[in-house]
Amino acid sequence: MSSISVVVATYNEEENIEDCLKSVKWADEIIVIDDCSTDKTADIAKRYTDKVIVRKHEGPEDAWEENKNYGFSIATGDWILILDADERVPPELASEIKSITASNPEYNGYWVRKNEFYFGIQLKHIAGDTVGLRLFKKGKGKFTCKRVHEQLLVEGKVGILNNPMLHFAHHDISSFISSTNKYTTYEAGYLFNAGVKTNCLKMVVTSLRYFYFLFFKKRGFLDGQGGFIAAVLKSFYQFVKHAKLWELYKDAKNMNHR
């Protein structure tokens, strides 16, 4: 029987971490790598595992993948399941993971579908059927060092599991706006360092095109008012990202003229 380690990297997740860890109590090992949270995240995690490591990650502020890779390096399981604190593993997915890892599969990793919840409701269309690489054989997976949208790379063939996990992305609109302010700063910085340019037309076109994609092409209108609000906010995210990118170029130009 193959053993399974769960790795969760956290920072100030006291509202999410308990439900996350409850959903993986079946695992052989749970490792929580906490990035020096200032709330009760680590204390809550210790109720579910004795492997809670408080560790400031190295590198840039948004280099969360570094702590995740560290968690992989100390995991003892034959397989590793990586979760974020706002993700849950329902019983059907847990059974599938245990069954498939025990069967000596040909794949070294697996994509997992996610049911997305925003503002307390499931958005089946606007955010439905997203997937992420979440399960892999020990020693076969590692996060890239790309900032903002880190990617898990798995050596060899990968498959996809049938049952979805649950992702509670934003509990309310305030949390979405707070997240928007944080992540657009990171993304704008990444684009600036990559030499990507923007302008007012691109800000508007990108935002409107994204709204059209989410609300009409992905049929977000079928998610009701929640779908409309999410489409507007996600489009606003694109606008803010490009506005902050414009601001970075403006500030750099002013510095050069001094």
mmCIF file of C-alpha atoms in Angstrom, residues 55-222:
data_model
loop_
_atom_site.group_PDB
_atom_site.id
_atom_site.type_symbol
_atom_site.label_atom_id
_atom_site.label_comp_id
_atom_site.label_asym_id
_atom_site.label_seq_id
_atom_site.Cartn_x
_atom_site.Cartn_y
_atom_site.Cartn_z
ATOM 1 C CA ARG A 55 9.560 28.910 8.223
ATOM 2 C CA LYS A 56 10.086 32.219 6.444
ATOM 3 C CA HIS A 57 10.457 31.479 2.760
ATOM 4 C CA GLU A 58 13.493 32.702 0.909
ATOM 5 C CA GLY A 59 13.410 35.054 -2.049
ATOM 6 C CA PRO A 60 10.781 37.624 -3.102
ATOM 7 C CA GLU A 61 7.690 38.296 -0.999
ATOM 8 C CA ASP A 62 5.445 36.393 -3.405
ATOM 9 C CA ALA A 63 7.723 33.343 -3.830
ATOM 10 C CA TRP A 64 5.332 30.945 -2.088
ATOM 11 C CA GLU A 65 6.503 27.996 -4.169
ATOM 12 C CA GLU A 66 9.791 27.935 -2.249
ATOM 13 C CA ASN A 67 8.037 26.776 0.935
ATOM 14 C CA LYS A 68 6.018 24.252 -1.043
ATOM 15 C CA ASN A 69 9.157 22.755 -2.521
ATOM 16 C CA TYR A 70 10.610 22.560 0.965
ATOM 17 C CA GLY A 71 7.543 20.649 2.103
ATOM 18 C CA PHE A 72 8.022 18.202 -0.755
ATOM 19 C CA SER A 73 11.643 17.629 0.266
ATOM 20 C CA ILE A 74 10.751 16.523 3.805
ATOM 21 C CA ALA A 75 7.646 14.509 2.932
ATOM 22 C CA THR A 76 7.996 10.781 3.604
ATOM 23 C CA GLY A 77 5.052 9.493 1.562
ATOM 24 C CA ASP A 78 5.279 7.657 -1.748
ATOM 25 C CA TRP A 79 2.843 10.203 -3.157
ATOM 26 C CA ILE A 80 2.385 13.906 -2.383
ATOM 27 C CA LEU A 81 -0.883 15.829 -2.513
ATOM 28 C CA ILE A 82 -0.401 19.604 -2.525
ATOM 29 C CA LEU A 83 -3.247 21.797 -1.269
ATOM 30 C CA ASP A 84 -3.893 25.463 -0.624
ATOM 31 C CA ALA A 85 -5.624 26.344 2.623
ATOM 32 C CA ASP A 86 -8.829 27.329 0.806
ATOM 33 C CA GLU A 87 -9.131 23.925 -0.892
ATOM 34 C CA ARG A 88 -10.981 20.859 0.400
ATOM 35 C CA VAL A 89 -10.831 17.162 -0.511
ATOM 36 C CA PRO A 90 -14.333 15.609 -0.419
ATOM 37 C CA PRO A 91 -14.711 11.903 0.462
ATOM 38 C CA GLU A 92 -15.194 10.817 -3.172
ATOM 39 C CA LEU A 93 -11.899 12.382 -4.215
ATOM 40 C CA ALA A 94 -10.121 10.982 -1.162
ATOM 41 C CA SER A 95 -11.289 7.463 -2.068
ATOM 42 C CA GLU A 96 -10.141 7.895 -5.660
ATOM 43 C CA ILE A 97 -6.705 9.145 -4.581
ATOM 44 C CA LYS A 98 -6.198 6.227 -2.199
ATOM 45 C CA SER A 99 -7.372 3.714 -4.785
ATOM 46 C CA ILE A 100 -5.302 5.016 -7.678
ATOM 47 C CA THR A 101 -2.055 5.457 -5.741
ATOM 48 C CA ALA A 102 -2.355 1.885 -4.452
ATOM 49 C CA SER A 103 -2.682 0.478 -7.970
ATOM 50 C CA ASN A 104 0.894 1.182 -9.152
ATOM 51 C CA PRO A 105 -0.301 3.505 -11.928
ATOM 52 C CA GLU A 106 1.648 4.360 -15.078
ATOM 53 C CA TYR A 107 1.333 8.088 -14.378
ATOM 54 C CA ASN A 108 3.719 10.103 -12.225
ATOM 55 C CA GLY A 109 1.164 12.804 -11.501
ATOM 56 C CA TYR A 110 -2.486 13.749 -11.780
ATOM 57 C CA TRP A 111 -4.506 16.810 -12.613
ATOM 58 C CA VAL A 112 -7.435 17.435 -10.286
ATOM 59 C CA ARG A 113 -10.591 19.273 -11.272
ATOM 60 C CA LYS A 114 -11.882 21.984 -8.975
ATOM 61 C CA ASN A 115 -15.408 23.135 -8.176
ATOM 62 C CA GLU A 116 -15.082 26.863 -7.556
ATOM 63 C CA PHE A 117 -17.013 28.741 -4.863
ATOM 64 C CA TYR A 118 -17.211 32.535 -4.759
ATOM 65 C CA PHE A 119 -19.136 34.563 -2.176
ATOM 66 C CA GLY A 120 -20.560 31.379 -0.676
ATOM 67 C CA ILE A 121 -22.022 29.994 -3.908
ATOM 68 C CA GLN A 122 -20.713 27.592 -6.524
ATOM 69 C CA LEU A 123 -20.024 29.202 -9.884
ATOM 70 C CA LYS A 124 -20.450 26.278 -12.257
ATOM 71 C CA HIS A 125 -19.914 28.229 -15.462
ATOM 72 C CA ILE A 126 -17.840 31.322 -14.894
ATOM 73 C CA ALA A 127 -15.253 29.434 -12.843
ATOM 74 C CA GLY A 128 -16.209 25.845 -13.492
ATOM 75 C CA ASP A 129 -14.060 22.892 -14.478
ATOM 76 C CA THR A 130 -10.705 24.423 -13.604
ATOM 77 C CA VAL A 131 -7.867 21.974 -13.050
ATOM 78 C CA GLY A 132 -4.523 21.931 -11.328
ATOM 79 C CA LEU A 133 -1.666 19.480 -10.915
ATOM 80 C CA ARG A 134 -2.079 18.450 -7.312
ATOM 81 C CA LEU A 135 -0.948 14.816 -6.936
ATOM 82 C CA PHE A 136 2.436 13.333 -7.852
ATOM 83 C CA LYS A 137 4.954 10.658 -6.947
ATOM 84 C CA LYS A 138 7.567 11.674 -4.412
ATOM 85 C CA GLY A 139 10.619 13.060 -6.214
ATOM 86 C CA LYS A 140 8.781 13.596 -9.509
ATOM 87 C CA GLY A 141 7.295 17.049 -8.922
ATOM 88 C CA LYS A 142 8.574 20.536 -8.191
ATOM 89 C CA PHE A 143 7.274 24.075 -8.400
ATOM 90 C CA THR A 144 8.884 26.466 -10.843
ATOM 91 C CA CYS A 145 10.345 29.694 -9.556
ATOM 92 C CA LYS A 146 8.046 31.805 -11.723
ATOM 93 C CA ARG A 147 6.551 34.551 -9.629
ATOM 94 C CA VAL A 148 2.799 35.124 -9.170
ATOM 95 C CA HIS A 149 1.459 32.052 -10.985
ATOM 96 C CA GLU A 150 3.802 29.324 -9.889
ATOM 97 C CA GLN A 151 3.491 26.040 -11.761
ATOM 98 C CA LEU A 152 3.964 22.495 -10.555
ATOM 99 C CA LEU A 153 6.040 20.525 -13.039
ATOM 100 C CA VAL A 154 5.878 16.730 -12.998
ATOM 101 C CA GLU A 155 8.376 14.457 -14.742
ATOM 102 C CA GLY A 156 6.828 11.880 -17.040
ATOM 103 C CA LYS A 157 3.220 11.111 -17.919
ATOM 104 C CA VAL A 158 0.317 12.721 -16.081
ATOM 105 C CA GLY A 159 -3.349 11.740 -15.924
ATOM 106 C CA ILE A 160 -6.501 13.363 -14.588
ATOM 107 C CA LEU A 161 -8.728 12.287 -11.709
ATOM 108 C CA ASN A 162 -12.487 12.011 -12.065
ATOM 109 C CA ASN A 163 -13.647 13.556 -8.807
ATOM 110 C CA PRO A 164 -13.176 17.278 -8.110
ATOM 111 C CA MET A 165 -11.819 19.079 -5.089
ATOM 112 C CA LEU A 166 -13.598 22.128 -3.675
ATOM 113 C CA HIS A 167 -12.007 25.567 -3.895
ATOM 114 C CA PHE A 168 -13.453 28.336 -1.719
ATOM 115 C CA ALA A 169 -11.663 31.159 -3.484
ATOM 116 C CA HIS A 170 -13.335 34.189 -1.910
ATOM 117 C CA HIS A 171 -15.738 34.190 1.023
ATOM 118 C CA ASP A 172 -17.028 37.674 0.254
ATOM 119 C CA ILE A 173 -16.500 40.632 -2.052
ATOM 120 C CA SER A 174 -14.208 42.381 0.410
ATOM 121 C CA SER A 175 -11.780 39.463 0.313
ATOM 122 C CA PHE A 176 -11.840 39.514 -3.501
ATOM 123 C CA ILE A 177 -10.974 43.212 -3.566
ATOM 124 C CA SER A 178 -8.223 42.739 -0.987
ATOM 125 C CA SER A 179 -6.800 39.860 -3.024
ATOM 126 C CA THR A 180 -7.045 41.934 -6.197
ATOM 127 C CA ASN A 181 -4.944 44.701 -4.682
ATOM 128 C CA LYS A 182 -2.242 42.252 -3.571
ATOM 129 C CA TYR A 183 -1.994 40.046 -6.630
ATOM 130 C CA THR A 184 -2.258 42.793 -9.239
ATOM 131 C CA THR A 185 0.784 44.398 -7.629
ATOM 132 C CA TYR A 186 2.715 41.150 -8.036
ATOM 133 C CA GLU A 187 1.513 40.591 -11.604
ATOM 134 C CA ALA A 188 2.226 44.160 -12.683
ATOM 135 C CA GLY A 189 5.749 43.836 -11.292
ATOM 136 C CA TYR A 190 6.269 40.569 -13.149
ATOM 137 C CA LEU A 191 5.065 42.105 -16.434
ATOM 138 C CA PHE A 192 7.197 45.207 -15.889
ATOM 139 C CA ASN A 193 10.317 43.114 -15.342
ATOM 140 C CA ALA A 194 9.456 41.144 -18.486
ATOM 141 C CA GLY A 195 9.281 44.380 -20.513
ATOM 142 C CA VAL A 196 5.545 44.163 -21.266
ATOM 143 C CA LYS A 197 4.013 47.544 -22.150
ATOM 144 C CA THR A 198 0.451 48.815 -21.741
ATOM 145 C CA ASN A 199 -1.726 51.829 -22.533
ATOM 146 C CA CYS A 200 -5.253 53.100 -21.922
ATOM 147 C CA LEU A 201 -6.687 51.271 -24.935
ATOM 148 C CA LYS A 202 -5.166 47.986 -23.828
ATOM 149 C CA MET A 203 -6.555 48.487 -20.319
ATOM 150 C CA VAL A 204 -10.084 48.913 -21.641
ATOM 151 C CA VAL A 205 -9.970 46.262 -24.371
ATOM 152 C CA THR A 206 -8.411 43.635 -22.114
ATOM 153 C CA SER A 207 -11.015 44.223 -19.403
ATOM 154 C CA LEU A 208 -14.015 44.190 -21.752
ATOM 155 C CA ARG A 209 -12.746 41.168 -23.649
ATOM 156 C CA TYR A 210 -12.320 39.263 -20.383
ATOM 157 C CA PHE A 211 -15.837 40.169 -19.264
ATOM 158 C CA TYR A 212 -17.225 38.957 -22.581
ATOM 159 C CA PHE A 213 -15.260 35.699 -22.278
ATOM 160 C CA LEU A 214 -16.480 35.007 -18.729
ATOM 161 C CA PHE A 215 -20.072 36.208 -18.905
ATOM 162 C CA PHE A 216 -21.047 35.191 -22.438
ATOM 163 C CA LYS A 217 -18.593 32.670 -23.882
ATOM 164 C CA LYS A 218 -18.315 30.697 -20.631
ATOM 165 C CA ARG A 219 -22.023 31.385 -19.988
ATOM 166 C CA GLY A 220 -21.422 33.036 -16.652
ATOM 167 C CA PHE A 221 -24.903 34.534 -16.934
ATOM 168 C CA LEU A 222 -26.231 31.088 -15.966
#
